[in-house]
Amino acid sequence: MTDRKKFIMLILFSIFFPLVIGSVCVLVNGNKISKAKPSGKTILVDNKNYSFEMDMENFISYVLMAQMDESEPEELLKAKSVIIRTYILYKMKDKAQIAASDLGMEYRNYGELKNSRFQDFCRENIKSPKGMAAYFTGIGSYKIYNEKNKKIKRIVDKTKGKIIKKQGETILPLFHNISNGKTRLGEEILGKEYSYLKSVICQNDIKEQEYLCTRYLTVNEFKEKLSANGIVVFKDGKEILKNIKDKKEIINLITVEKDKEGYALKMRIGDTVVLADDFSKALGLNSTDMSIEEYEKGIRITTKGNGHGFGMSISYARYLAGHGKPWQEILSTFYDGKIVEY
């Protein structure tokens, strides 16, 4: 080997070696070889052509990374990790394993996260030697992935084993993005078994940019969306909506039953009674706290908040975390229960 080739190899080695070492370290200290004691609960994860078991505590990190940005306040992320763990155990009941598909939770798998973190690193560091080396060779993705996710793993570890129970039973820790200014009382709407869901004034939620949302629909769009979602309107035993062309006539057919917090429970359209959640979903609304009016070209629907309104408002929890409240206090604000080891 000539001196010139040796010099080039030395330069490449000095760039690649730290990345290679990082890759090896993650394989040793990551999910495949870990000194951490397993939780005793596993999640069966589907990954395209195969399935594998993942310890619940590791899975929580992947859910948290899918639902929340790592730049969020740490106490909010801790509170959310407890909610995720509580929900998983609520669904598991006495079982030791559950399929990820049965949880219905959004999560990001290892491959997706590793690739996205690696692409972010290459884009942000493309002008540096390490960035260029990573971009052209693909070496070092394990190290980059590990460094980017240290915060999330550390946060999940700080709440390890913690869940919310009431009277010895694991609660269903519902949450939503933004309340209409007040969260909904679980017992009043869902039944006595959900009495742990508190009604809480969330004064800061009304300041959120997405607090108000207005949807404009023509008469035809309104009718088509209801029909496409199986909502058929009857009056005196006859289907009537398809023959109505006047916006005012449609609005006059609608009456709304609301709860104390202002969220719609049921919609009566003619003689047809529809759950407000189904009506909202059919029209793509953010919330069931809605007002329906006519406007020049059709029907205008304005909603307050984003989500069903039960349990923790992520927006208000963020506000509390930003004002120094610890994760335990954030959770106790929304849930009437005890934080315990499962």
XYZ file of C-alpha atoms in Angstrom:
342
model
C 0.000 0.000 0.000
C 1.436 3.391 -0.999
C 1.886 6.227 1.488
C -0.900 8.161 -0.256
C -3.371 5.264 0.149
C -2.355 4.834 3.796
C -2.999 8.520 4.387
C -6.458 8.328 2.767
C -7.326 5.239 4.800
C -6.218 6.998 7.978
C -8.441 10.009 7.214
C -11.449 7.785 6.462
C -10.795 5.730 9.606
C -10.673 8.886 11.771
C -14.087 9.922 10.401
C -15.821 6.541 10.429
C -14.375 4.936 13.552
C -16.398 6.939 16.131
C -19.566 6.184 14.179
C -18.801 2.464 13.967
C -18.030 2.263 17.674
C -21.309 4.028 18.389
C -23.158 1.432 16.318
C -21.611 -1.419 18.276
C -22.340 0.234 21.639
C -26.026 0.548 20.867
C -26.233 -3.116 19.956
C -24.717 -3.940 23.329
C -26.612 -1.396 25.428
C -29.863 -1.243 23.449
C -32.887 -3.500 23.347
C -31.122 -6.673 22.209
C -28.675 -6.888 25.117
C -29.863 -5.031 28.208
C -28.993 -5.223 31.868
C -32.317 -3.637 32.828
C -34.783 -5.962 34.519
C -37.761 -6.746 32.258
C -41.179 -5.478 33.325
C -42.788 -8.906 33.013
C -45.154 -7.484 30.376
C -44.508 -7.757 26.649
C -45.970 -6.241 23.500
C -46.191 -8.307 20.324
C -45.127 -5.950 17.546
C -45.721 -6.559 13.838
C -42.913 -5.340 11.600
C -43.992 -5.991 8.013
C -43.053 -9.641 7.396
C -42.387 -10.747 10.967
C -43.429 -10.209 14.584
C -41.336 -9.867 17.710
C -41.808 -9.382 21.445
C -40.822 -6.109 23.087
C -40.720 -5.336 26.785
C -43.521 -2.940 27.713
C -41.152 -0.283 29.087
C -39.259 -0.172 25.790
C -42.531 -0.029 23.850
C -43.676 2.989 25.881
C -40.725 4.967 24.488
C -41.807 4.238 20.913
C -45.384 5.332 21.656
C -44.212 8.487 23.413
C -41.966 9.409 20.476
C -44.915 8.999 18.097
C -47.350 11.045 20.184
C -45.133 13.805 21.560
C -42.183 15.873 20.385
C -38.998 15.390 22.399
C -38.761 19.178 22.838
C -41.886 19.204 25.041
C -41.448 20.051 28.764
C -39.955 17.103 30.622
C -42.714 16.949 33.249
C -45.340 16.746 30.501
C -43.450 13.864 28.871
C -43.256 12.079 32.220
C -46.991 12.504 32.753
C -47.655 11.189 29.252
C -45.441 8.145 29.799
C -47.507 7.249 32.890
C -50.707 7.647 30.869
C -49.357 5.339 28.147
C -48.290 2.701 30.691
C -51.628 2.931 32.509
C -53.555 2.528 29.263
C -51.525 -0.509 28.202
C -52.146 -2.256 31.540
C -55.828 -1.267 31.430
C -56.105 -3.073 28.091
C -53.934 -6.012 29.185
C -55.921 -6.725 32.350
C -54.309 -9.852 33.876
C -52.471 -10.951 30.745
C -48.692 -10.851 30.408
C -48.724 -10.023 26.684
C -50.838 -8.060 24.241
C -50.514 -7.354 20.518
C -49.675 -3.768 19.607
C -52.549 -3.868 17.117
C -54.995 -4.563 19.964
C -53.905 -1.404 21.775
C -54.873 0.933 18.947
C -52.005 3.250 19.886
C -49.845 5.123 17.417
C -46.189 4.160 17.754
C -43.038 4.429 15.704
C -41.008 1.298 15.210
C -37.258 1.121 15.619
C -36.519 1.156 11.886
C -38.631 4.254 11.251
C -37.060 6.131 14.133
C -33.506 5.117 13.272
C -33.937 6.205 9.655
C -35.643 9.509 10.475
C -33.069 10.407 13.145
C -30.242 9.505 10.774
C -31.729 11.585 7.934
C -32.151 14.551 10.287
C -28.509 14.246 11.355
C -27.272 14.094 7.743
C -29.388 17.086 6.711
C -28.274 19.189 9.688
C -24.581 18.265 9.347
C -24.146 17.822 5.616
C -21.318 20.400 5.486
C -19.251 18.698 8.205
C -16.924 15.712 7.580
C -18.995 13.428 9.840
C -22.209 14.549 8.216
C -20.865 13.913 4.729
C -19.436 10.560 5.760
C -22.745 9.500 7.309
C -24.702 10.665 4.263
C -22.584 8.820 1.699
C -21.938 5.616 3.681
C -24.897 5.193 6.003
C -22.477 4.311 8.811
C -23.278 5.437 12.344
C -27.063 5.353 12.305
C -27.171 3.355 15.553
C -25.103 5.922 17.431
C -27.107 8.834 16.076
C -30.386 7.105 16.930
C -29.164 6.392 20.453
C -28.023 9.959 21.096
C -31.269 11.450 19.817
C -33.423 9.242 22.021
C -31.545 9.392 25.307
C -33.964 11.992 26.659
C -37.097 9.944 25.958
C -35.617 6.746 27.405
C -34.448 8.600 30.504
C -37.909 10.101 31.021
C -39.663 6.741 30.698
C -37.159 5.244 33.148
C -37.916 7.992 35.686
C -41.574 6.930 35.779
C -40.865 3.216 35.416
C -43.640 1.026 36.790
C -45.884 3.980 37.690
C -49.582 3.815 36.776
C -52.844 5.375 37.983
C -55.382 3.347 39.943
C -58.609 4.121 41.763
C -59.885 1.770 44.461
C -57.385 -0.850 43.298
C -58.472 -0.774 39.644
C -56.384 0.536 36.754
C -58.143 3.535 35.227
C -58.757 4.323 31.565
C -56.576 7.475 31.252
C -58.350 9.339 28.466
C -56.705 12.480 27.084
C -57.239 15.005 24.305
C -55.383 17.870 22.639
C -57.299 20.985 23.742
C -60.390 21.317 25.929
C -63.190 23.807 25.256
C -62.026 25.576 28.393
C -63.130 22.827 30.763
C -62.671 19.048 30.751
C -65.727 16.800 30.981
C -66.949 14.977 34.076
C -66.602 11.252 33.417
C -69.302 10.051 35.795
C -71.955 12.347 34.319
C -71.420 11.268 30.724
C -69.763 7.843 30.707
C -71.047 6.361 33.961
C -70.041 5.877 37.586
C -67.094 3.624 36.714
C -65.432 6.654 35.070
C -65.779 8.927 38.099
C -61.981 9.360 38.137
C -62.198 11.665 35.089
C -62.419 15.160 36.588
C -64.054 18.312 35.308
C -61.236 20.877 35.342
C -61.178 24.525 34.257
C -58.367 24.901 31.703
C -58.247 28.665 31.297
C -55.156 28.694 29.095
C -56.680 26.380 26.463
C -58.825 29.169 25.035
C -55.615 30.991 24.053
C -54.425 28.148 21.822
C -54.286 28.859 18.095
C -56.321 25.723 17.330
C -58.934 26.388 20.026
C -61.480 27.666 17.484
C -61.988 25.955 14.140
C -64.577 26.873 11.523
C -65.704 24.465 8.823
C -67.594 25.689 5.762
C -69.803 23.257 3.842
C -72.143 23.657 0.916
C -75.560 22.049 1.271
C -74.487 19.238 -1.050
C -71.232 18.639 0.853
C -73.153 18.495 4.140
C -75.615 15.923 2.762
C -72.925 13.849 1.020
C -70.737 13.584 4.123
C -73.626 12.449 6.310
C -74.747 9.911 3.709
C -71.208 8.575 3.190
C -71.039 7.852 6.927
C -74.377 6.041 7.101
C -76.422 8.887 8.585
C -79.847 8.889 6.961
C -82.341 11.580 7.931
C -86.034 10.731 8.284
C -89.092 12.853 8.983
C -92.510 11.285 9.502
C -91.143 7.971 8.261
C -89.714 9.377 5.021
C -86.128 10.040 4.022
C -85.966 13.785 3.480
C -82.432 15.133 3.436
C -81.629 14.161 -0.142
C -84.458 16.354 -1.436
C -83.606 19.461 0.595
C -81.649 22.197 -1.156
C -82.126 25.127 1.215
C -79.487 25.649 3.926
C -81.945 27.280 6.319
C -84.305 24.326 6.061
C -81.467 21.943 7.004
C -80.398 24.041 9.984
C -84.007 24.253 11.211
C -84.107 20.440 11.266
C -81.181 20.246 13.726
C -81.466 20.387 17.514
C -78.531 19.689 19.836
C -78.438 18.123 23.317
C -75.380 19.309 25.275
C -73.726 18.428 28.583
C -72.847 20.913 31.347
C -69.454 21.646 29.814
C -70.962 22.593 26.447
C -70.108 19.466 24.455
C -72.866 18.037 22.265
C -74.145 14.598 23.271
C -76.777 13.958 20.613
C -77.947 15.596 17.408
C -81.568 15.329 16.331
C -81.926 15.894 12.595
C -85.583 15.622 11.725
C -86.649 12.422 13.475
C -83.174 10.895 13.279
C -81.074 10.900 16.449
C -77.305 10.743 15.949
C -74.544 10.595 18.539
C -72.611 13.849 18.444
C -69.335 11.912 18.118
C -70.631 10.231 14.934
C -71.900 13.536 13.544
C -68.558 15.206 14.296
C -66.577 12.379 12.715
C -68.747 12.399 9.585
C -68.115 16.110 9.007
C -64.451 16.056 10.060
C -64.936 18.382 13.039
C -62.325 18.911 15.772
C -64.765 18.755 18.673
C -68.382 18.144 19.622
C -68.655 21.603 21.197
C -70.143 23.156 18.093
C -72.389 25.896 16.790
C -74.156 25.497 13.439
C -75.170 28.517 11.355
C -75.976 29.416 7.802
C -73.699 31.572 5.710
C -73.850 32.871 2.182
C -72.784 29.668 0.423
C -74.066 27.036 2.822
C -73.490 25.866 6.396
C -70.855 27.108 8.836
C -69.872 24.980 11.846
C -67.589 26.431 14.527
C -66.027 24.160 17.132
C -64.201 24.857 20.389
C -61.282 22.711 21.485
C -59.722 19.688 19.834
C -60.746 16.210 20.962
C -63.416 14.571 23.114
C -62.719 16.634 26.238
C -62.277 13.754 28.726
C -59.227 13.358 30.967
C -56.008 15.259 30.459
C -55.897 18.263 28.150
C -52.431 18.068 26.601
C -52.508 21.817 26.061
C -53.264 22.647 29.685
C -50.844 19.987 30.941
C -48.153 21.696 28.853
C -49.075 25.003 30.489
C -48.831 23.444 33.968
C -45.462 21.840 33.165
C -44.182 25.155 31.836
C -45.114 26.769 35.138
C -43.122 24.337 37.231
C -45.729 21.732 38.146
C -44.310 18.191 38.574
C -45.742 15.293 36.624
C -47.517 13.881 39.694
C -49.435 17.134 40.199
C -50.251 17.355 36.494
C -51.831 13.893 36.575
C -53.724 14.520 39.816
C -55.201 17.649 38.221
C -57.106 15.547 35.692
C -57.508 12.119 37.314
C -58.973 11.210 40.698
C -56.734 8.278 41.530
C -53.471 7.211 43.101
C -50.116 6.897 41.352
C -48.817 3.448 42.304
C -46.378 0.754 41.196
C -48.151 -1.854 39.101
